[in-house]
Structure formats: structure tokens, C-alpha cells
Amino acid sequence: MTTITPSHRSTRPRARSSLTTLMAAAVLSLTSLSAVAATEMPPFPDVTGDVVKGDGNDYNIKFNIGLTQSSAQYRGLEYFKKIVEQRSDNHIKVQTFHSAQLGDDLQSVSALQAGTLDMTAPSTSPMVSMFPQFAVFDLPFLFPTPEIADKVLDGDIGQQMLKDASTKGLVAIGWSENGYRQLTNSEHAVTSPADLDGLKVRTMQNPIHLDIWRTLGANPTPMSFAELFTALEQGVVDGQENPWITIESSKFNEVQPYATETNHVYTPFITLVSERTWKRLPESYQQLLRDAAKQMGDYERHVSRVMNDQIKQELKDDGMKITELTPEQVAVFQKDLAPVYDDWREKIGGDLIDRIRAESKVDSK
Ligand code: TK8
């Protein structure tokens, strides 16, 4: 196994040198262990269904994700492993990697295309240069509730997107979620766009996110997630935005005392398989992977949602100053971000945006 990119976990201790800081790091990892234990993840649903017959060969699937072991994403991955191994009667072995051990989102996608990695589940955002329609997921405030996100992902729109993204050396087989994004920073409480003036905010490698933060008056810098902890710790950037569970599982709260519950963007994770791996598998196993990806997606979204509020509370208890916006304060952000839609509507496809808005209307009746 070759490690393409070390995660921020492995670079962090190396950046410090003295014995005291090493000891501090040891204490810190003990604390993180207990923090993980304190957060109860919902149990795995039972694995149902008969054993799937393959072609007599054994297969090994390397599945790498960007988030840490204490994320909902990794918990989903462990469930996927359990389903696939159990239902293939251990003819398929799933090897799991977290914290970008085998590369960040974009590197993992390239590794799938090259056939050096079998599976990954990136946020859709860094993939918009390959699949422009994914940019709908970057539009601010387009998904008012998780239920509407489900309707889009599990309905015609999301299923068509999986088909359309099954090209360029990739096979797209399911959706999980990263979730609703919240802003954190090291400087001060943010209650309105005016507070963002000049704030250096890390964004995903995605043009709409750059546009969002520029429009709000911040100073955005696109950066890989794997480099983010160190950049925050060293003050290269002042802030970042990610769901509560990602903030906590990546320990960003250790270096970001302020947070604002903006819910500005809903980010899905897309489950991808290398086309090379896919073609080697018998059809029965391809179907098993599809079924397991669907079950992982349902379970992971459940975990992510159950834990969202719980983790927000834990972050507060740990001393993070969290600003919850009033509807009027949210409306100020929404109003300021309206021009982003004008800029991107044509590029993304106005029809797609309208279809998603229509889903929200039906739901609110
Ligand atoms: C993890 C990433 C991450 C994303 C980001 O691989 O880059 O901020 O939100 O969670 O997909």
C-alpha cells in the first residue's frame, strides 16, 4: 500500500518538535478518544438478504475517504464493509481508509480513474469541473430541508446524475451526505455579511463557493480538505465552512473558537467505483455493491442527521461560541447571495434548478 498524501493527523505532530508539545499531543489524542466514545453512533441495521454467488474468485476493494474515523462517513463505510463481506460470504474483502490516507477527494477520484484505488466517496463540489451539473449542490440555500435533499438524491434527478457521472473511468453508485455547512473562524462572532469583511475563508475547490464568499465580502482561498487543519492552526486562513459533524470529527473547534449556524449549502457525498474494478467484477457482485451503497447511504444520512444537533451541543459544551441566526439574519445572507443564482443559472441549467425548487414547493404544502 502506498500513501499518496498524509492526512493532517500525521503531519500535525511532526510540525511540533519539543517533548512538551509531543506530550500535549498524546494527551490530546486521549481526549479525542473519549470524545469519540461520548458520541453514540446509531447501531448498524441488520444485514439482510441471501449470500450473493460470485464467480468463485476473491476480490479486495480498497475504499478511501477524506474524513476521520469518528465521522458519520466512516461509520457508513464500516457498514458498507459489513454488508459486502457478509453477503459475498467473504469473497469480497473491503479495506477501509480514512482521513485522506490514500489521497484527498480529487486525488482519490484520479486514483479511481487510473485504477490504483477501487472506491471513494468525495463531496460533489470539487468534481464540478468534471460534472458541471453537480454545481446545483453548491447553490446557496437551495435545499431547505434534508427531506428535500433525499427526494432529489433518491428521485429521478439524483439517479440520472449517477448515470451521467458513470463515465470518465468512474461508476457512480450511490449518495450519502456530508450535510449542511456551517461557518467557523478564529477572529470574532459572525452574525451578518458585514462581519465577514476581509476574513480569509478556506473554500472547497469550487468556483461557486469562491463566488459565495467573495459576494459576502470575505477573502476566500480554495484548498484541499487534507491541508485544512494545518492551515487553520497556522493562521494561513481565518475560517472555513463544513457540517458540525465534520467540524467536530476533524477537531477544527480546537483552532476555531467561533461558529455561525449558516446552513448555507447542503453537500452530498457521491459513492464512486473505479471502472476498471467494476469491469473485473461479476454482475452479481456489481449489484451487491449497488445495494450496499444504497444501504450505506440511507444509514449514513440517518447517522449524520441524528448526530448533527448532538454534536452542535457538544461543541458548545466544549466552549465553542456558536451563533444561531434568527430567520431575519438568515434572510440578509440570502438576499446578498441572490446574485450568485444570476451568475450560475445558465451554466448549471435553469431547468434543473427549477425542478429542485418545485420539489421544495410540493413538500411545503
Ligand atoms: C472530505 C471533504 C470535506 C469537504 C471539504 O473528503 O472539502 O470541505 O466538505 O468534507 O469532502
Short mmCIF file of C-alpha atoms and ligand atoms in Angstrom, two decimals:
data_model
loop_
_atom_site.label_atom_id
_atom_site.label_comp_id
_atom_site.label_asym_id
_atom_site.label_seq_id
_atom_site.Cartn_x
_atom_site.Cartn_y
_atom_site.Cartn_z
CA MET A 1 0.00 0.00 0.00
CA THR A 2 1.37 3.39 -0.91
CA THR A 3 0.33 6.53 0.87
CA ILE A 4 -0.24 9.29 -1.65
CA THR A 5 -0.98 12.08 0.78
CA PRO A 6 -0.53 12.06 4.51
CA SER A 7 -3.54 13.34 6.39
CA HIS A 8 -3.33 16.39 8.60
CA ARG A 9 -3.30 13.97 11.55
CA SER A 10 0.08 12.62 10.57
CA THR A 11 1.61 15.97 9.62
CA ARG A 12 0.39 17.71 12.76
CA PRO A 13 2.68 16.10 15.36
CA ARG A 14 5.65 16.43 13.01
CA ALA A 15 5.21 20.19 12.84
CA ARG A 16 5.80 20.36 16.57
CA SER A 17 9.16 19.47 17.98
CA SER A 18 9.64 19.77 21.74
CA LEU A 19 8.90 16.99 24.20
CA THR A 20 6.22 19.07 25.89
CA THR A 21 4.28 19.51 22.68
CA LEU A 22 4.63 15.81 21.95
CA MET A 23 3.22 15.07 25.38
CA ALA A 24 0.47 17.60 24.80
CA ALA A 25 -0.31 15.80 21.54
CA ALA A 26 -0.53 12.49 23.42
CA VAL A 27 -2.97 13.97 25.95
CA LEU A 28 -4.90 15.48 23.08
CA SER A 29 -5.31 12.16 21.32
CA LEU A 30 -6.55 10.62 24.57
CA THR A 31 -9.10 13.42 24.84
CA SER A 32 -10.20 12.84 21.26
CA LEU A 33 -10.66 9.15 22.01
CA SER A 34 -13.01 9.89 24.88
CA ALA A 35 -14.84 12.46 22.74
CA VAL A 36 -15.49 9.74 20.18
CA ALA A 37 -16.71 7.35 22.84
CA ALA A 38 -19.06 10.01 24.26
CA THR A 39 -20.83 10.34 20.92
CA GLU A 40 -23.00 7.31 20.48
CA MET A 41 -23.49 6.37 16.84
CA PRO A 42 -26.80 4.72 15.94
CA PRO A 43 -26.28 0.93 15.62
CA PHE A 44 -25.88 -0.77 12.23
CA PRO A 45 -29.16 -2.08 10.83
CA ASP A 46 -29.13 -5.88 10.43
CA VAL A 47 -27.64 -7.14 7.20
CA THR A 48 -30.43 -8.89 5.33
CA GLY A 49 -30.62 -10.82 2.08
CA ASP A 50 -29.12 -14.09 0.88
CA VAL A 51 -25.48 -14.70 0.18
CA VAL A 52 -24.70 -13.50 -3.35
CA LYS A 53 -22.94 -16.03 -5.54
CA GLY A 54 -19.93 -14.69 -7.41
CA ASP A 55 -17.64 -16.38 -9.92
CA GLY A 56 -15.51 -18.29 -7.43
CA ASN A 57 -12.79 -15.61 -7.34
CA ASP A 58 -11.88 -13.49 -4.34
CA TYR A 59 -11.78 -9.71 -4.58
CA ASN A 60 -10.18 -6.98 -2.50
CA ILE A 61 -11.68 -3.48 -2.54
CA LYS A 62 -9.73 -0.51 -1.24
CA PHE A 63 -12.17 2.25 -0.20
CA ASN A 64 -10.68 5.60 0.86
CA ILE A 65 -12.48 8.64 2.30
CA GLY A 66 -11.44 12.14 3.32
CA LEU A 67 -12.93 12.32 6.81
CA THR A 68 -11.66 10.80 10.05
CA GLN A 69 -12.61 7.62 11.86
CA SER A 70 -15.09 9.48 14.08
CA SER A 71 -17.15 10.83 11.15
CA ALA A 72 -20.58 9.59 10.06
CA GLN A 73 -18.93 8.98 6.70
CA TYR A 74 -16.52 6.43 8.17
CA ARG A 75 -19.30 4.81 10.17
CA GLY A 76 -21.20 4.39 6.88
CA LEU A 77 -18.12 2.90 5.31
CA GLU A 78 -17.85 0.31 8.08
CA TYR A 79 -21.46 -0.64 7.47
CA PHE A 80 -20.77 -0.96 3.73
CA LYS A 81 -17.85 -3.28 4.55
CA LYS A 82 -20.04 -5.40 6.80
CA ILE A 83 -22.77 -5.78 4.17
CA VAL A 84 -20.41 -6.59 1.31
CA GLU A 85 -18.26 -9.04 3.24
CA GLN A 86 -21.20 -10.81 4.83
CA ARG A 87 -23.29 -11.08 1.67
CA SER A 88 -20.35 -12.21 -0.50
CA ASP A 89 -19.50 -14.83 2.12
CA ASN A 90 -16.14 -13.05 2.47
CA HIS A 91 -15.24 -13.46 -1.20
CA ILE A 92 -15.06 -9.67 -1.31
CA LYS A 93 -12.88 -8.03 1.29
CA VAL A 94 -13.29 -4.28 1.83
CA GLN A 95 -10.24 -2.44 3.14
CA THR A 96 -11.21 0.94 4.59
CA PHE A 97 -9.02 4.06 4.69
CA HIS A 98 -9.95 7.37 6.35
CA SER A 99 -8.50 10.87 6.81
CA ALA A 100 -7.36 11.02 3.19
CA GLN A 101 -4.78 8.31 3.93
CA LEU A 102 -4.76 7.39 0.22
CA GLY A 103 -5.42 10.92 -1.04
CA ASP A 104 -7.94 13.76 -0.75
CA ASP A 105 -11.19 13.91 -2.73
CA LEU A 106 -9.65 14.92 -6.07
CA GLN A 107 -6.61 12.64 -5.74
CA SER A 108 -8.87 9.72 -4.90
CA VAL A 109 -11.03 10.34 -7.96
CA SER A 110 -7.89 10.41 -10.14
CA ALA A 111 -6.68 7.19 -8.50
CA LEU A 112 -10.02 5.55 -9.37
CA GLN A 113 -9.60 6.66 -12.97
CA ALA A 114 -6.05 5.28 -13.02
CA GLY A 115 -7.25 2.02 -11.45
CA THR A 116 -4.94 2.30 -8.41
CA LEU A 117 -7.82 2.72 -5.94
CA ASP A 118 -11.19 0.92 -6.07
CA MET A 119 -13.69 3.16 -4.28
CA THR A 120 -14.10 6.60 -2.77
CA ALA A 121 -16.90 8.99 -1.72
CA PRO A 122 -15.98 12.64 -2.31
CA SER A 123 -18.09 15.73 -1.82
CA THR A 124 -19.63 16.62 -5.17
CA SER A 125 -18.19 20.16 -5.03
CA PRO A 126 -14.59 19.54 -6.10
CA MET A 127 -15.94 17.45 -9.00
CA VAL A 128 -17.85 20.22 -10.80
CA SER A 129 -15.09 20.68 -13.35
CA MET A 130 -15.75 17.07 -14.44
CA PHE A 131 -19.54 17.11 -13.97
CA PRO A 132 -20.90 20.68 -14.22
CA GLN A 133 -24.43 19.75 -13.09
CA PHE A 134 -23.09 18.89 -9.63
CA ALA A 135 -22.85 22.64 -9.14
CA VAL A 136 -26.56 22.71 -8.17
CA PHE A 137 -25.43 21.34 -4.82
CA ASP A 138 -23.29 24.42 -4.34
CA LEU A 139 -26.07 26.95 -4.78
CA PRO A 140 -26.81 28.72 -1.51
CA PHE A 141 -29.97 27.74 0.37
CA LEU A 142 -31.37 25.56 -2.44
CA PHE A 143 -32.17 22.60 -0.16
CA PRO A 144 -34.30 23.90 2.71
CA THR A 145 -34.63 20.53 4.50
CA PRO A 146 -32.82 17.15 4.50
CA GLU A 147 -36.06 15.52 3.32
CA ILE A 148 -35.96 17.60 0.14
CA ALA A 149 -32.32 16.65 -0.37
CA ASP A 150 -33.42 12.98 -0.09
CA LYS A 151 -36.18 13.48 -2.64
CA VAL A 152 -33.71 14.94 -5.09
CA LEU A 153 -30.91 12.41 -4.47
CA ASP A 154 -33.15 9.33 -4.38
CA GLY A 155 -35.56 10.53 -7.07
CA ASP A 156 -35.15 10.96 -10.84
CA ILE A 157 -32.72 13.87 -10.61
CA GLY A 158 -30.18 12.13 -8.36
CA GLN A 159 -30.49 8.78 -10.10
CA GLN A 160 -29.94 10.40 -13.51
CA MET A 161 -26.90 12.20 -12.10
CA LEU A 162 -25.42 8.85 -11.01
CA LYS A 163 -25.88 7.55 -14.57
CA ASP A 164 -24.36 10.70 -16.06
CA ALA A 165 -21.38 10.52 -13.71
CA SER A 166 -20.71 6.89 -14.72
CA THR A 167 -18.15 7.81 -17.36
CA LYS A 168 -14.53 9.01 -17.48
CA GLY A 169 -13.30 5.83 -15.77
CA LEU A 170 -15.86 6.06 -12.93
CA VAL A 171 -19.06 4.25 -11.95
CA ALA A 172 -21.31 6.25 -9.60
CA ILE A 173 -23.46 4.02 -7.41
CA GLY A 174 -24.95 5.99 -4.54
CA TRP A 175 -25.42 9.06 -2.38
CA SER A 176 -24.59 9.71 1.26
CA GLU A 177 -24.25 13.13 2.84
CA ASN A 178 -21.67 15.47 4.22
CA GLY A 179 -24.60 17.71 5.20
CA TYR A 180 -25.42 21.35 5.89
CA ARG A 181 -22.39 23.61 6.05
CA GLN A 182 -21.64 26.00 8.93
CA LEU A 183 -19.05 28.75 9.14
CA THR A 184 -16.27 28.71 11.73
CA ASN A 185 -13.50 31.27 12.32
CA SER A 186 -10.73 32.28 14.67
CA GLU A 187 -11.49 36.02 14.84
CA HIS A 188 -14.97 37.00 16.05
CA ALA A 189 -18.65 36.16 16.08
CA VAL A 190 -20.30 36.47 12.66
CA THR A 191 -23.97 37.48 12.57
CA SER A 192 -24.13 39.29 9.23
CA PRO A 193 -22.18 39.51 5.96
CA ALA A 194 -20.67 42.78 7.28
CA ASP A 195 -18.73 40.72 9.86
CA LEU A 196 -17.02 38.82 7.05
CA ASP A 197 -15.20 41.83 5.67
CA GLY A 198 -11.70 40.68 4.70
CA LEU A 199 -11.96 37.39 6.64
CA LYS A 200 -9.78 34.73 5.00
CA VAL A 201 -12.12 31.78 4.46
CA ARG A 202 -10.96 28.44 3.07
CA THR A 203 -13.38 27.08 0.46
CA MET A 204 -13.58 23.80 -1.38
CA GLN A 205 -12.01 23.78 -4.83
CA ASN A 206 -15.19 25.01 -6.48
CA PRO A 207 -16.00 28.25 -8.32
CA ILE A 208 -19.47 28.80 -6.81
CA HIS A 209 -18.10 28.60 -3.29
CA LEU A 210 -15.49 31.19 -4.24
CA ASP A 211 -18.26 33.34 -5.65
CA ILE A 212 -20.38 32.96 -2.48
CA TRP A 213 -17.67 34.12 -0.12
CA ARG A 214 -16.47 36.89 -2.40
CA THR A 215 -20.06 38.14 -2.75
CA LEU A 216 -20.39 38.19 1.04
CA GLY A 217 -17.25 40.32 1.33
CA ALA A 218 -14.85 37.65 2.64
CA ASN A 219 -11.47 36.78 1.18
CA PRO A 220 -11.85 33.15 0.01
CA THR A 221 -8.99 30.71 -0.68
CA PRO A 222 -9.68 27.33 -2.29
CA MET A 223 -7.74 24.49 -0.67
CA SER A 224 -7.80 20.72 -0.34
CA PHE A 225 -9.52 19.45 2.80
CA ALA A 226 -6.42 17.42 3.71
CA GLU A 227 -4.43 20.65 4.18
CA LEU A 228 -7.12 22.48 6.11
CA PHE A 229 -6.35 21.70 9.75
CA THR A 230 -2.75 22.87 9.44
CA ALA A 231 -3.81 25.99 7.52
CA LEU A 232 -6.27 26.88 10.29
CA GLU A 233 -3.80 26.08 13.03
CA GLN A 234 -1.07 28.20 11.46
CA GLY A 235 -3.42 31.07 10.65
CA VAL A 236 -2.93 30.77 6.87
CA VAL A 237 -6.72 31.15 6.77
CA ASP A 238 -9.05 32.56 9.45
CA GLY A 239 -12.04 30.37 8.82
CA GLN A 240 -13.69 27.52 6.94
CA GLU A 241 -17.14 26.03 6.49
CA ASN A 242 -18.28 22.42 6.94
CA PRO A 243 -21.08 20.49 8.69
CA TRP A 244 -20.99 20.26 12.52
CA ILE A 245 -20.04 16.60 12.41
CA THR A 246 -17.13 17.31 10.09
CA ILE A 247 -16.03 20.26 12.25
CA GLU A 248 -16.02 18.05 15.32
CA SER A 249 -14.58 14.89 13.79
CA SER A 250 -11.73 16.94 12.28
CA LYS A 251 -11.21 18.84 15.56
CA PHE A 252 -11.46 22.22 13.85
CA ASN A 253 -13.02 23.56 17.07
CA GLU A 254 -9.59 23.24 18.69
CA VAL A 255 -8.37 26.09 16.49
CA GLN A 256 -11.65 27.88 15.65
CA PRO A 257 -13.37 29.43 18.67
CA TYR A 258 -16.31 30.97 16.72
CA ALA A 259 -19.03 29.38 14.64
CA THR A 260 -22.19 30.55 12.92
CA GLU A 261 -25.01 28.20 12.03
CA THR A 262 -25.48 29.38 8.46
CA ASN A 263 -26.74 26.15 6.81
CA HIS A 264 -25.77 27.90 3.58
CA VAL A 265 -25.08 24.83 1.43
CA TYR A 266 -26.08 21.13 1.55
CA THR A 267 -23.23 18.88 0.36
CA PRO A 268 -23.78 15.26 -0.72
CA PHE A 269 -21.10 12.57 -0.90
CA ILE A 270 -21.17 10.51 -4.08
CA THR A 271 -20.11 6.84 -3.89
CA LEU A 272 -17.75 6.03 -6.76
CA VAL A 273 -16.12 2.84 -8.05
CA SER A 274 -13.19 2.65 -10.45
CA GLU A 275 -14.46 1.49 -13.84
CA ARG A 276 -11.51 -0.92 -14.01
CA THR A 277 -12.55 -2.55 -10.74
CA TRP A 278 -16.17 -2.60 -11.83
CA LYS A 279 -15.42 -4.43 -15.08
CA ARG A 280 -13.47 -7.14 -13.26
CA LEU A 281 -16.44 -7.98 -11.02
CA PRO A 282 -19.16 -10.47 -11.98
CA GLU A 283 -22.57 -8.82 -12.46
CA SER A 284 -23.89 -10.33 -9.25
CA TYR A 285 -21.17 -8.54 -7.28
CA GLN A 286 -21.76 -5.29 -9.15
CA GLN A 287 -25.37 -5.46 -7.99
CA LEU A 288 -24.23 -6.28 -4.45
CA LEU A 289 -22.08 -3.12 -4.42
CA ARG A 290 -25.03 -1.06 -5.67
CA ASP A 291 -27.33 -2.45 -2.99
CA ALA A 292 -24.72 -1.94 -0.28
CA ALA A 293 -24.08 1.64 -1.45
CA LYS A 294 -27.81 2.37 -1.20
CA GLN A 295 -27.98 0.90 2.31
CA MET A 296 -24.83 2.74 3.36
CA GLY A 297 -26.35 5.98 2.04
CA ASP A 298 -29.61 5.56 3.97
CA TYR A 299 -27.80 4.64 7.16
CA GLU A 300 -25.06 7.28 6.88
CA ARG A 301 -27.61 10.05 6.29
CA HIS A 302 -29.51 8.85 9.35
CA VAL A 303 -26.32 8.89 11.46
CA SER A 304 -25.34 12.31 10.13
CA ARG A 305 -28.76 13.80 10.99
CA VAL A 306 -29.14 12.22 14.40
CA MET A 307 -25.69 13.43 15.34
CA ASN A 308 -25.92 16.92 13.88
CA ASP A 309 -27.68 18.59 16.84
CA GLN A 310 -25.97 16.36 19.38
CA ILE A 311 -22.58 17.41 18.11
CA LYS A 312 -23.53 21.09 17.91
CA GLN A 313 -24.37 20.81 21.61
CA GLU A 314 -21.08 19.06 22.38
CA LEU A 315 -19.16 21.77 20.57
CA LYS A 316 -20.98 24.39 22.67
CA ASP A 317 -20.23 22.45 25.85
CA ASP A 318 -16.57 22.34 24.82
CA GLY A 319 -16.61 26.14 24.71
CA MET A 320 -17.14 26.94 21.06
CA LYS A 321 -19.08 30.21 20.71
CA ILE A 322 -21.88 29.26 18.36
CA THR A 323 -24.13 31.95 16.86
CA GLU A 324 -27.56 30.70 15.84
CA LEU A 325 -29.04 33.11 13.32
CA THR A 326 -32.61 34.41 13.51
CA PRO A 327 -34.71 34.00 10.34
CA GLU A 328 -34.22 37.73 9.71
CA GLN A 329 -30.44 37.35 9.94
CA VAL A 330 -30.54 34.38 7.54
CA ALA A 331 -32.61 36.49 5.16
CA VAL A 332 -29.79 39.07 4.98
CA PHE A 333 -27.37 36.35 3.81
CA GLN A 334 -29.96 35.06 1.34
CA LYS A 335 -30.59 38.49 -0.10
CA ASP A 336 -26.89 39.21 -0.52
CA LEU A 337 -26.38 35.85 -2.23
CA ALA A 338 -29.24 36.20 -4.74
CA PRO A 339 -26.84 37.44 -7.48
CA VAL A 340 -24.95 34.11 -7.29
CA TYR A 341 -28.01 32.49 -8.89
CA ASP A 342 -27.99 35.02 -11.74
CA ASP A 343 -24.32 34.27 -12.40
CA TRP A 344 -24.67 30.49 -12.43
CA ARG A 345 -28.21 29.78 -13.60
CA GLU A 346 -27.33 29.41 -17.23
CA LYS A 347 -24.12 27.46 -16.70
CA ILE A 348 -25.79 24.90 -14.44
CA GLY A 349 -29.09 24.71 -16.29
CA GLY A 350 -32.05 26.76 -15.10
CA ASP A 351 -34.37 23.81 -15.67
CA LEU A 352 -32.56 21.68 -13.08
CA ILE A 353 -32.73 24.49 -10.51
CA ASP A 354 -36.46 24.92 -11.18
CA ARG A 355 -37.12 21.20 -10.80
CA ILE A 356 -35.39 21.20 -7.42
CA ARG A 357 -37.34 24.28 -6.33
CA ALA A 358 -40.55 22.54 -7.42
CA GLU A 359 -39.72 19.60 -5.10
CA SER A 360 -39.46 22.06 -2.20
CA LYS A 361 -42.84 23.62 -3.02
CA VAL A 362 -44.65 20.29 -3.15
CA ASP A 363 -43.10 19.43 0.18
CA SER A 364 -44.12 22.60 1.98
CA LYS A 365 -47.84 22.12 1.13
C1 TK8 B 1 -13.79 15.30 2.86
C2 TK8 B 1 -14.31 16.52 2.11
C3 TK8 B 1 -14.83 17.57 3.06
C4 TK8 B 1 -15.48 18.74 2.32
C5 TK8 B 1 -14.46 19.83 2.26
O1 TK8 B 1 -13.12 14.48 1.97
O2 TK8 B 1 -13.51 19.70 1.48
O3 TK8 B 1 -14.61 20.80 2.99
O4 TK8 B 1 -16.62 19.22 3.00
O5 TK8 B 1 -15.67 17.04 3.98
O6 TK8 B 1 -15.28 16.13 1.16
#
